[in-house]
PDB file of C-alpha atoms and ligand atoms in Angstrom:
ATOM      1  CA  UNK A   1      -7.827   4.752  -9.785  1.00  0.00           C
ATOM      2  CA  UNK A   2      -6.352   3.987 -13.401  1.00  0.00           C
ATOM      3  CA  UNK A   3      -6.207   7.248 -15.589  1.00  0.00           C
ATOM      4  CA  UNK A   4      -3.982  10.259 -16.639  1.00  0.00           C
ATOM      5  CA  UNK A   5      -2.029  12.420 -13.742  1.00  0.00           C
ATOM      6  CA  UNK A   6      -0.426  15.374 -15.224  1.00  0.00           C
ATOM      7  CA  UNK A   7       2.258  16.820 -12.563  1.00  0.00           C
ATOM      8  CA  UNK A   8       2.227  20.356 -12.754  1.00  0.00           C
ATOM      9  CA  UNK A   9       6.025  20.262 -13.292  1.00  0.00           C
ATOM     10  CA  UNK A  10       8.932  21.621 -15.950  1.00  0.00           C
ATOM     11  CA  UNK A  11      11.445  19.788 -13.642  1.00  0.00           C
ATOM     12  CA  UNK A  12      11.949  16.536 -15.204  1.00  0.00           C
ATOM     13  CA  UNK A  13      13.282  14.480 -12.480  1.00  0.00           C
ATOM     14  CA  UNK A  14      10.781  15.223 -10.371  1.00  0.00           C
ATOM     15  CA  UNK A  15       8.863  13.494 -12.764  1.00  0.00           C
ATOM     16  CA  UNK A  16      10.579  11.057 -12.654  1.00  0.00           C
ATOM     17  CA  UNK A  17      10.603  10.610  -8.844  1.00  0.00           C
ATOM     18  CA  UNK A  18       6.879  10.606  -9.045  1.00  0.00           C
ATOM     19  CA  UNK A  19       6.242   8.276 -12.120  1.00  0.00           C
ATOM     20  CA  UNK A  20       8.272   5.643  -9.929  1.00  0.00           C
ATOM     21  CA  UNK A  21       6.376   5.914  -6.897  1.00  0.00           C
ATOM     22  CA  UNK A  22       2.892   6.260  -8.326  1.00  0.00           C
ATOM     23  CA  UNK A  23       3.386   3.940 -11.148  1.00  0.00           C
ATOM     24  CA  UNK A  24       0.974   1.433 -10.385  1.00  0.00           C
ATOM     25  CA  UNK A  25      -1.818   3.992  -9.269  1.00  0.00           C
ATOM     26  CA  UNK A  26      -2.160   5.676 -12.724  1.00  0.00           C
ATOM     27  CA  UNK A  27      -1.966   4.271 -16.697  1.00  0.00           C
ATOM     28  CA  UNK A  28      -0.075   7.370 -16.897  1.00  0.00           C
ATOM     29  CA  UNK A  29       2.287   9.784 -15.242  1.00  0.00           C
ATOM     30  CA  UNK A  30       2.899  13.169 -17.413  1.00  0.00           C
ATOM     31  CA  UNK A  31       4.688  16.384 -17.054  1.00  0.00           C
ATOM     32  CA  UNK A  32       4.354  20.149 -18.708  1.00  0.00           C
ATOM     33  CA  UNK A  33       7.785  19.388 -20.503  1.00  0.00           C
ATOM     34  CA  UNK A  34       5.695  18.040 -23.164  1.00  0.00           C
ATOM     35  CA  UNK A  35       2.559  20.078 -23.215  1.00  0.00           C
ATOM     36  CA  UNK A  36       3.022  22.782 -25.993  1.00  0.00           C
ATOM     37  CA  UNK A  37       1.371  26.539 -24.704  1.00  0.00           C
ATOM     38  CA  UNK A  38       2.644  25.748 -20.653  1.00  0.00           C
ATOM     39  CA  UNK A  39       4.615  28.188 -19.798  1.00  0.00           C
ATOM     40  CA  UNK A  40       5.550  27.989 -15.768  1.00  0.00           C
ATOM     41  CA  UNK A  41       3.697  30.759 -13.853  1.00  0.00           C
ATOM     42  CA  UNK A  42       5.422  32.796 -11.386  1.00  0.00           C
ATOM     43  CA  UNK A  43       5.944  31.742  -8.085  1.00  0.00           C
ATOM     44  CA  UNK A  44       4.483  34.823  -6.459  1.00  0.00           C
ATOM     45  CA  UNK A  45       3.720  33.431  -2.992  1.00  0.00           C
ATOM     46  CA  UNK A  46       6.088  33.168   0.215  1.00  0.00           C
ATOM     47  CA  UNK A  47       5.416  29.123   1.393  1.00  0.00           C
ATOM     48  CA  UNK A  48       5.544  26.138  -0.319  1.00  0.00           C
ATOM     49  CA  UNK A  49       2.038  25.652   0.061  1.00  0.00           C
ATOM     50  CA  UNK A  50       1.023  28.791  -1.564  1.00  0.00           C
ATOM     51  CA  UNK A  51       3.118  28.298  -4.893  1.00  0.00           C
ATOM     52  CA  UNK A  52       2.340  24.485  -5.098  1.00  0.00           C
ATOM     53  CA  UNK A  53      -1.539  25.621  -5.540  1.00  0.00           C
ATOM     54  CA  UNK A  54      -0.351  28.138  -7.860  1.00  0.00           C
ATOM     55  CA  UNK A  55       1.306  25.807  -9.897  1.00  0.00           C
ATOM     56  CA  UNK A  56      -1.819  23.374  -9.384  1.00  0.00           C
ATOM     57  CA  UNK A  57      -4.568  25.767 -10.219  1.00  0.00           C
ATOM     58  CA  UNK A  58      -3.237  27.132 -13.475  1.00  0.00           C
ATOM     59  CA  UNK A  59      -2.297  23.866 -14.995  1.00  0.00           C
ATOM     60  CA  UNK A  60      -5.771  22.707 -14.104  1.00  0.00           C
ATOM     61  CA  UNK A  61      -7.814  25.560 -15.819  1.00  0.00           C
ATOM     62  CA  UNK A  62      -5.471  24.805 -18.887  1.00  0.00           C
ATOM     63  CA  UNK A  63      -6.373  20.787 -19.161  1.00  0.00           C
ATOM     64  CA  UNK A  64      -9.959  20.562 -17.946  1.00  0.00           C
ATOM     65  CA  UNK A  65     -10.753  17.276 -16.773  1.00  0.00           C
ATOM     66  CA  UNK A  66      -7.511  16.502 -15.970  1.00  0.00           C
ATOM     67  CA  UNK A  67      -6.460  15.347 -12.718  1.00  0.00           C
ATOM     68  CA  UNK A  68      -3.598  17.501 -11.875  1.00  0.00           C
ATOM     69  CA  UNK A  69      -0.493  17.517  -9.262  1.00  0.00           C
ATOM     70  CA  UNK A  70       1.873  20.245  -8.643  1.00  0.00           C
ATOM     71  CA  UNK A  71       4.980  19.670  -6.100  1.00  0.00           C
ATOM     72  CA  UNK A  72       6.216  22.754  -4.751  1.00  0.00           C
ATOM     73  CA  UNK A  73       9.662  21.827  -2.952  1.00  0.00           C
ATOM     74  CA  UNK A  74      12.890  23.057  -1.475  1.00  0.00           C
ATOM     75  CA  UNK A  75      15.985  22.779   1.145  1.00  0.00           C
ATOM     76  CA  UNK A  76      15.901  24.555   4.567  1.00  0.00           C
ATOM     77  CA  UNK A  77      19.169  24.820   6.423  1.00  0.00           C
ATOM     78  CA  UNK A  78      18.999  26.048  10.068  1.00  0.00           C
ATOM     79  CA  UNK A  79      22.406  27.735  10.003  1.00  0.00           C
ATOM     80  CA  UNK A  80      21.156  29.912   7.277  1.00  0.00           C
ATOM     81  CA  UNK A  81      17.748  30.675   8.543  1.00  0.00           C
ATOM     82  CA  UNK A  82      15.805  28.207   6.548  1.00  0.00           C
ATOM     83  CA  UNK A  83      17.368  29.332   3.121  1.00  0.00           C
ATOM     84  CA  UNK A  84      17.104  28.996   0.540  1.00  0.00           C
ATOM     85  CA  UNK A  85      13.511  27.879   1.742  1.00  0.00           C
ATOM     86  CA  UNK A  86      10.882  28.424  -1.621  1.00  0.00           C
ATOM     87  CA  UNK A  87      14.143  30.345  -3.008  1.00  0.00           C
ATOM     88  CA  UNK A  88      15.777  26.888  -3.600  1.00  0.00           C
ATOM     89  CA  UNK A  89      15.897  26.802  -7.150  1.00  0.00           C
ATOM     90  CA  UNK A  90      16.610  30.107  -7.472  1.00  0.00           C
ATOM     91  CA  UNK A  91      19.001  30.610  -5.185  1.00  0.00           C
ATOM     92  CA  UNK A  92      21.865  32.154  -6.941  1.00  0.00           C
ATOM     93  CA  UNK A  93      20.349  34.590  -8.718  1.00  0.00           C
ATOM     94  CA  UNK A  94      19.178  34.975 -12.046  1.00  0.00           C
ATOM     95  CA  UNK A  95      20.391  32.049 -14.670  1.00  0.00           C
ATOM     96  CA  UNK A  96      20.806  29.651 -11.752  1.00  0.00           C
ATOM     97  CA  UNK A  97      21.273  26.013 -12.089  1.00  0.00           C
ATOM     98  CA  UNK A  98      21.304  23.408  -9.661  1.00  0.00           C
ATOM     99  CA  UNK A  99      25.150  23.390 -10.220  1.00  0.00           C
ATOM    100  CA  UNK A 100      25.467  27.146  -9.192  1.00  0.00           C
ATOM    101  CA  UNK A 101      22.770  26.684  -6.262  1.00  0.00           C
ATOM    102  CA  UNK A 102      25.128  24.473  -4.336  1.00  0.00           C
ATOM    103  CA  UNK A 103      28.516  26.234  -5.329  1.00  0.00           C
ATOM    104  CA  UNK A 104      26.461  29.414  -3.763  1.00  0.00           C
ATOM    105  CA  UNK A 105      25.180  27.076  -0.706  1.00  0.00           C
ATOM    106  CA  UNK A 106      28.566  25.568  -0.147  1.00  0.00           C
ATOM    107  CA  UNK A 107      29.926  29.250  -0.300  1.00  0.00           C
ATOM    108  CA  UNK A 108      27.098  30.924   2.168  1.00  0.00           C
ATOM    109  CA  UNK A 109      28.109  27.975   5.014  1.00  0.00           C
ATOM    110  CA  UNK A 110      31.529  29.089   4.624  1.00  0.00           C
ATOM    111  CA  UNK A 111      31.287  32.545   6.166  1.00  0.00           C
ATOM    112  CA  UNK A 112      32.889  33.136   9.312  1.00  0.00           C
ATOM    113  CA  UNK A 113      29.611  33.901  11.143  1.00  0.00           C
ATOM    114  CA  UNK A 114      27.899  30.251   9.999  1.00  0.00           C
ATOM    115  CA  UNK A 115      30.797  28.283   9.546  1.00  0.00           C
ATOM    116  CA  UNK A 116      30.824  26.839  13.465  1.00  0.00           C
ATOM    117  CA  UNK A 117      27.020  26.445  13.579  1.00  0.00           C
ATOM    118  CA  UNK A 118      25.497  23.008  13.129  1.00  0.00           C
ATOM    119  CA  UNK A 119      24.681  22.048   9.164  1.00  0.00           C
ATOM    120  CA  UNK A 120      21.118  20.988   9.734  1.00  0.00           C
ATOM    121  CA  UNK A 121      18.749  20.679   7.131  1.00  0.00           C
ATOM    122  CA  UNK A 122      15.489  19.728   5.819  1.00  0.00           C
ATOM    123  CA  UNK A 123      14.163  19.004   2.204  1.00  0.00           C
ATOM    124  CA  UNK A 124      10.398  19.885   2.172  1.00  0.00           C
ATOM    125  CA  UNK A 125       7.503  18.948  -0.271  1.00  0.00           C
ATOM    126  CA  UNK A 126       4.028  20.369  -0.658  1.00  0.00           C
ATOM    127  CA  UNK A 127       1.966  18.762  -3.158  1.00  0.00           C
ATOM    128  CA  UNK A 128      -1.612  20.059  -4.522  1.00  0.00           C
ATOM    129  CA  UNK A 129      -4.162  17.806  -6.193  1.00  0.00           C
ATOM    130  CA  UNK A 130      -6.268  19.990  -8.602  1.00  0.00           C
ATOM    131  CA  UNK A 131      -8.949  19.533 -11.043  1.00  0.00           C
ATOM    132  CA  UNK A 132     -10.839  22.177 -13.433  1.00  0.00           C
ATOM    133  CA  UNK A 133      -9.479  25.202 -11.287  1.00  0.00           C
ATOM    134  CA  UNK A 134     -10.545  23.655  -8.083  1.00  0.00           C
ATOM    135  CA  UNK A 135      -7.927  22.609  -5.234  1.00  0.00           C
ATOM    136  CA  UNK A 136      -8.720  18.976  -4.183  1.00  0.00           C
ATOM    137  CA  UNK A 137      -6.081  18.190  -1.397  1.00  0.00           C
ATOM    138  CA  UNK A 138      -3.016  19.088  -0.665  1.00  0.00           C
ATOM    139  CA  UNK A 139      -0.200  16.894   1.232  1.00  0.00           C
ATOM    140  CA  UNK A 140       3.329  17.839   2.745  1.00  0.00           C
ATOM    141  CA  UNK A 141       6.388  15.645   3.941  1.00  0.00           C
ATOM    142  CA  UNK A 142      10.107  16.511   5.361  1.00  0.00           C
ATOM    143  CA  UNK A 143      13.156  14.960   5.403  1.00  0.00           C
ATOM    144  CA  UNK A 144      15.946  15.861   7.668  1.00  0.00           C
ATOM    145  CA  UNK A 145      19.524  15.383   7.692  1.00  0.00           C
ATOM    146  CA  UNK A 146      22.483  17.932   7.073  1.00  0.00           C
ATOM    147  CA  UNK A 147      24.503  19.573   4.914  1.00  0.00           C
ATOM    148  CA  UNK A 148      28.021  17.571   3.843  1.00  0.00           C
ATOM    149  CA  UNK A 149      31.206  19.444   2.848  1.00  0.00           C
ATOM    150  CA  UNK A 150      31.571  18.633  -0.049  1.00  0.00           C
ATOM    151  CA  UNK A 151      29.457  17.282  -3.185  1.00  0.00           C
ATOM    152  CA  UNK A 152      29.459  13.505  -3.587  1.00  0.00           C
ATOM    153  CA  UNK A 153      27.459  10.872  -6.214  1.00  0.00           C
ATOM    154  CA  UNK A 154      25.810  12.160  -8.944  1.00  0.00           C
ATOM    155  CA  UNK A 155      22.491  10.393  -8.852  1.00  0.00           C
ATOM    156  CA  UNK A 156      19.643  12.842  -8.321  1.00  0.00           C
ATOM    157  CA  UNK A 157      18.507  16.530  -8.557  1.00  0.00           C
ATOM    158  CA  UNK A 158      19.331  20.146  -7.202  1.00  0.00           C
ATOM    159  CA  UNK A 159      21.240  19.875  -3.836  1.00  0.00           C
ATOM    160  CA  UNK A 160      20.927  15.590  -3.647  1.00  0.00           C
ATOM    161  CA  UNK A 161      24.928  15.865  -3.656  1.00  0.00           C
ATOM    162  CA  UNK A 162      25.313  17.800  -0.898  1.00  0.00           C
ATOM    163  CA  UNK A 163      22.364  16.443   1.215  1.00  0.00           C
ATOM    164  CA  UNK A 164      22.973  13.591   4.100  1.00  0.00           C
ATOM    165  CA  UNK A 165      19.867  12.416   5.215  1.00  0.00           C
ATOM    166  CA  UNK A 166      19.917  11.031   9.151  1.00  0.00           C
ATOM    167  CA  UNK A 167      20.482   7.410   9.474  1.00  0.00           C
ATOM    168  CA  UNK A 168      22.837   7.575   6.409  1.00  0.00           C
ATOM    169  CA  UNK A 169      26.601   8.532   5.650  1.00  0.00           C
ATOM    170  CA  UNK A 170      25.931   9.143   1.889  1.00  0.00           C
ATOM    171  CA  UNK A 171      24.447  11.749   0.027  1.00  0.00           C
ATOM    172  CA  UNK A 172      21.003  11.316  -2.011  1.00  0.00           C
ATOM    173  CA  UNK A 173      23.495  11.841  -4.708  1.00  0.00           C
ATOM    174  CA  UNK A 174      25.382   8.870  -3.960  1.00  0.00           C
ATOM    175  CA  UNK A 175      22.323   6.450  -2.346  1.00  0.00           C
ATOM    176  CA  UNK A 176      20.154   4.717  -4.752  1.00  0.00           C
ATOM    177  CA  UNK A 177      16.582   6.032  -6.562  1.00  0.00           C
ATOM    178  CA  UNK A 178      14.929   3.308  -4.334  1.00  0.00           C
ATOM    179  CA  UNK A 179      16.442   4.565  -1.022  1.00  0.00           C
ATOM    180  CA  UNK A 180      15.529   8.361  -2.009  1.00  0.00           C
ATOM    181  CA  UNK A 181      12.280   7.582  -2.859  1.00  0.00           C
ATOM    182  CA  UNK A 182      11.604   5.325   0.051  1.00  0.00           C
ATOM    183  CA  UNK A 183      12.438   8.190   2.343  1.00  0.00           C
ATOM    184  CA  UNK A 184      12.518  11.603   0.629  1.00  0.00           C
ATOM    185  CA  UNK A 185      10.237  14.474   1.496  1.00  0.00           C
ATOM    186  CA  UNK A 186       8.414  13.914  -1.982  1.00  0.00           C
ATOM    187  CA  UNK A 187       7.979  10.346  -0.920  1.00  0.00           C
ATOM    188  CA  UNK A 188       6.586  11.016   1.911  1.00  0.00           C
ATOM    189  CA  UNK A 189       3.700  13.622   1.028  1.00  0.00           C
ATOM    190  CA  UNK A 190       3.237  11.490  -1.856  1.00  0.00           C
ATOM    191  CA  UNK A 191       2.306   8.546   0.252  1.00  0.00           C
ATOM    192  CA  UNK A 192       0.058  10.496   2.229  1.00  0.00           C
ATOM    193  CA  UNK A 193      -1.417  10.970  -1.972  1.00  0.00           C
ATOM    194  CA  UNK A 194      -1.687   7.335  -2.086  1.00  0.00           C
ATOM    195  CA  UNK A 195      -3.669   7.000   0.905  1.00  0.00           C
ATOM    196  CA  UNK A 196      -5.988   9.531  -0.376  1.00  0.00           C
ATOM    197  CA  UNK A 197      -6.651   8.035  -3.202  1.00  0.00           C
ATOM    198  CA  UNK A 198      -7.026   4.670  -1.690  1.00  0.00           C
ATOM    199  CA  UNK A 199      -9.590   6.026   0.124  1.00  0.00           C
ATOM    200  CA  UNK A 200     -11.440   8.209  -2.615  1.00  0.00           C
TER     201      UNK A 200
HETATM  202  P1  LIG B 301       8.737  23.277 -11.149  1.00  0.00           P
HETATM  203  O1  LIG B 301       8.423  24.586 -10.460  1.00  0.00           O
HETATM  204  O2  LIG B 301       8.501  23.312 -12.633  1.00  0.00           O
HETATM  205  O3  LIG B 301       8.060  22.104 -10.498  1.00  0.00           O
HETATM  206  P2  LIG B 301      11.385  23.640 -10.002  1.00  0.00           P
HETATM  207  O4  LIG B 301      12.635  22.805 -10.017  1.00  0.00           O
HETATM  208  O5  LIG B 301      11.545  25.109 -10.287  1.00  0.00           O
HETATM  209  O6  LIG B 301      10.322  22.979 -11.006  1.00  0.00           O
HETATM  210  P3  LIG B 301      10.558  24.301  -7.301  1.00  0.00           P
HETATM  211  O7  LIG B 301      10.158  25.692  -7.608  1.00  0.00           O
HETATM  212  O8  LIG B 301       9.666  23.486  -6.408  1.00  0.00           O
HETATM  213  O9  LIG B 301      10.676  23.437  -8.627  1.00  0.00           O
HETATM  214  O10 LIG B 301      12.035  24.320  -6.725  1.00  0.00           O
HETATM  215  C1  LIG B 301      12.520  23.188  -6.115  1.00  0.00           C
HETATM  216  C2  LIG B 301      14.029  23.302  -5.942  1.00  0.00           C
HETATM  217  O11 LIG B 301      14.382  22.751  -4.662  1.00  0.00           O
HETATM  218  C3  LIG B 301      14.736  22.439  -6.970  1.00  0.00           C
HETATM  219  O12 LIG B 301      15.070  23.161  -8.125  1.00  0.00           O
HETATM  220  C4  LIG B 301      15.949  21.962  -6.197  1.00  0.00           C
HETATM  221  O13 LIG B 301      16.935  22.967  -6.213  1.00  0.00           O
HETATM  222  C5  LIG B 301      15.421  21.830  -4.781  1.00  0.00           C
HETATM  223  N1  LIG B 301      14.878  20.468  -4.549  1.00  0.00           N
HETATM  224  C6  LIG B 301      13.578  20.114  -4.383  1.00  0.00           C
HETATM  225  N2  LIG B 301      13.456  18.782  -4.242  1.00  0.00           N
HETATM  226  C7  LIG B 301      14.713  18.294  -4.315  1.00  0.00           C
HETATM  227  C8  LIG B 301      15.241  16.993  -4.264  1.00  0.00           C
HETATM  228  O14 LIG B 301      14.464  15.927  -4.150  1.00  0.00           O
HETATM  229  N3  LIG B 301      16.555  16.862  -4.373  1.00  0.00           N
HETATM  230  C9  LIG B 301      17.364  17.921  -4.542  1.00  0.00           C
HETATM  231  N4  LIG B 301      16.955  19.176  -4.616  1.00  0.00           N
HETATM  232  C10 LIG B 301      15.624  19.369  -4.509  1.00  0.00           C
END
């Protein structure tokens, strides 16, 4: 299915995440960084699912025609109670960066009451497919693995530096693109994208 897919997205490595896995399903893999009049909408809902479509349905009443993808994403860590869950990128308040997100994560697994629990965790990705204000599909995909204690590599995004996945002893920050996107959580709803379009 050659043609344009905008990704509903200010976050340009996810972008870039995408662009590398979809590459040969599309002429062209965009983003809202370069779409004047885009501002993000709030993320008003409480699930991933809920503020990917948000982030999928306004995007697609802007660009009719378009077909449009929105990734809605974050890191769950039992030991904290599944935060910072849809919080994820704003976990540290307001002005947060992915810098002060895992200072504040590193920090919160520190506290006497956590600090003996297990440092399980999950990345999770819900995509939406959208066109002209209509949801078309919607896919999700996990990734587990845990917590390390300390930040290593600096390949990556967000909390990739502080996130083992199971069956490795590196961090997403320190394995390569190809290994992260042959296993992440975006990778994996994304595939379950491909299918769909295969089958379309
Ligand atoms: P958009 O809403 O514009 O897409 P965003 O970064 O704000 O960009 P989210 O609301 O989905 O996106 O928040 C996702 C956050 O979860 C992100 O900022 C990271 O902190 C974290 N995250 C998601 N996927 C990740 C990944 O592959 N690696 C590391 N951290 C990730």
């Amino acid at each position: 299915m050659p043609g344009t897919l905008l990704v509903a997205t200010h976050n340009a490595h996810k972008t870039g995440e995408m662009r590398a896995i979809l590459a040969s399903y599309f002429d062209e893999v965009t983003d809202l960084t370069s779409v004047p009049g885009m501002e993000p909408p709030e993320e008003t809902g409480t699930t991933f699912a809920e503020n990917s479509a948000i982030k999928a349905l306004e995007a697609s009443r802007k660009r009719p025609g378009v077909l449009v993808l929105a990734d809605d994403s974050g890191l769950e860590v039992d030991a904290l109670g599944g935060a910072p869950g849809v919080y994820s990128s704003r976990f540290s308040g307001e002005g947060a960066t992915d810098a002060s997100n895992r200072t504040k994560l590193l920090f919160e697994l520190s506290r006497p009451e956590v600090a003996a629990e297990p440092r399980t965790a999950r990345f999770r990705c819900v995509i939406t497919i959208a066109r002209d204000g209509e949801i078309l599909a919607s896919f999700d995909g996990a990734v587990e693995g845990r917590i390390a204690s300390a930040e290593s590599g600096t390949g990556g995004f967000g909390y990739d530096s502080l996130f083992v996945p199971n069956g490795h002893d590196a961090s997403f920050g320190e394995l390569s693109e190809a290994i992260k996107n042959g296993m992440s959580h975006r990778a994996r709803a994304l595939e379950k994208f491909r299918e769909w379009l295969a089958g379309d």
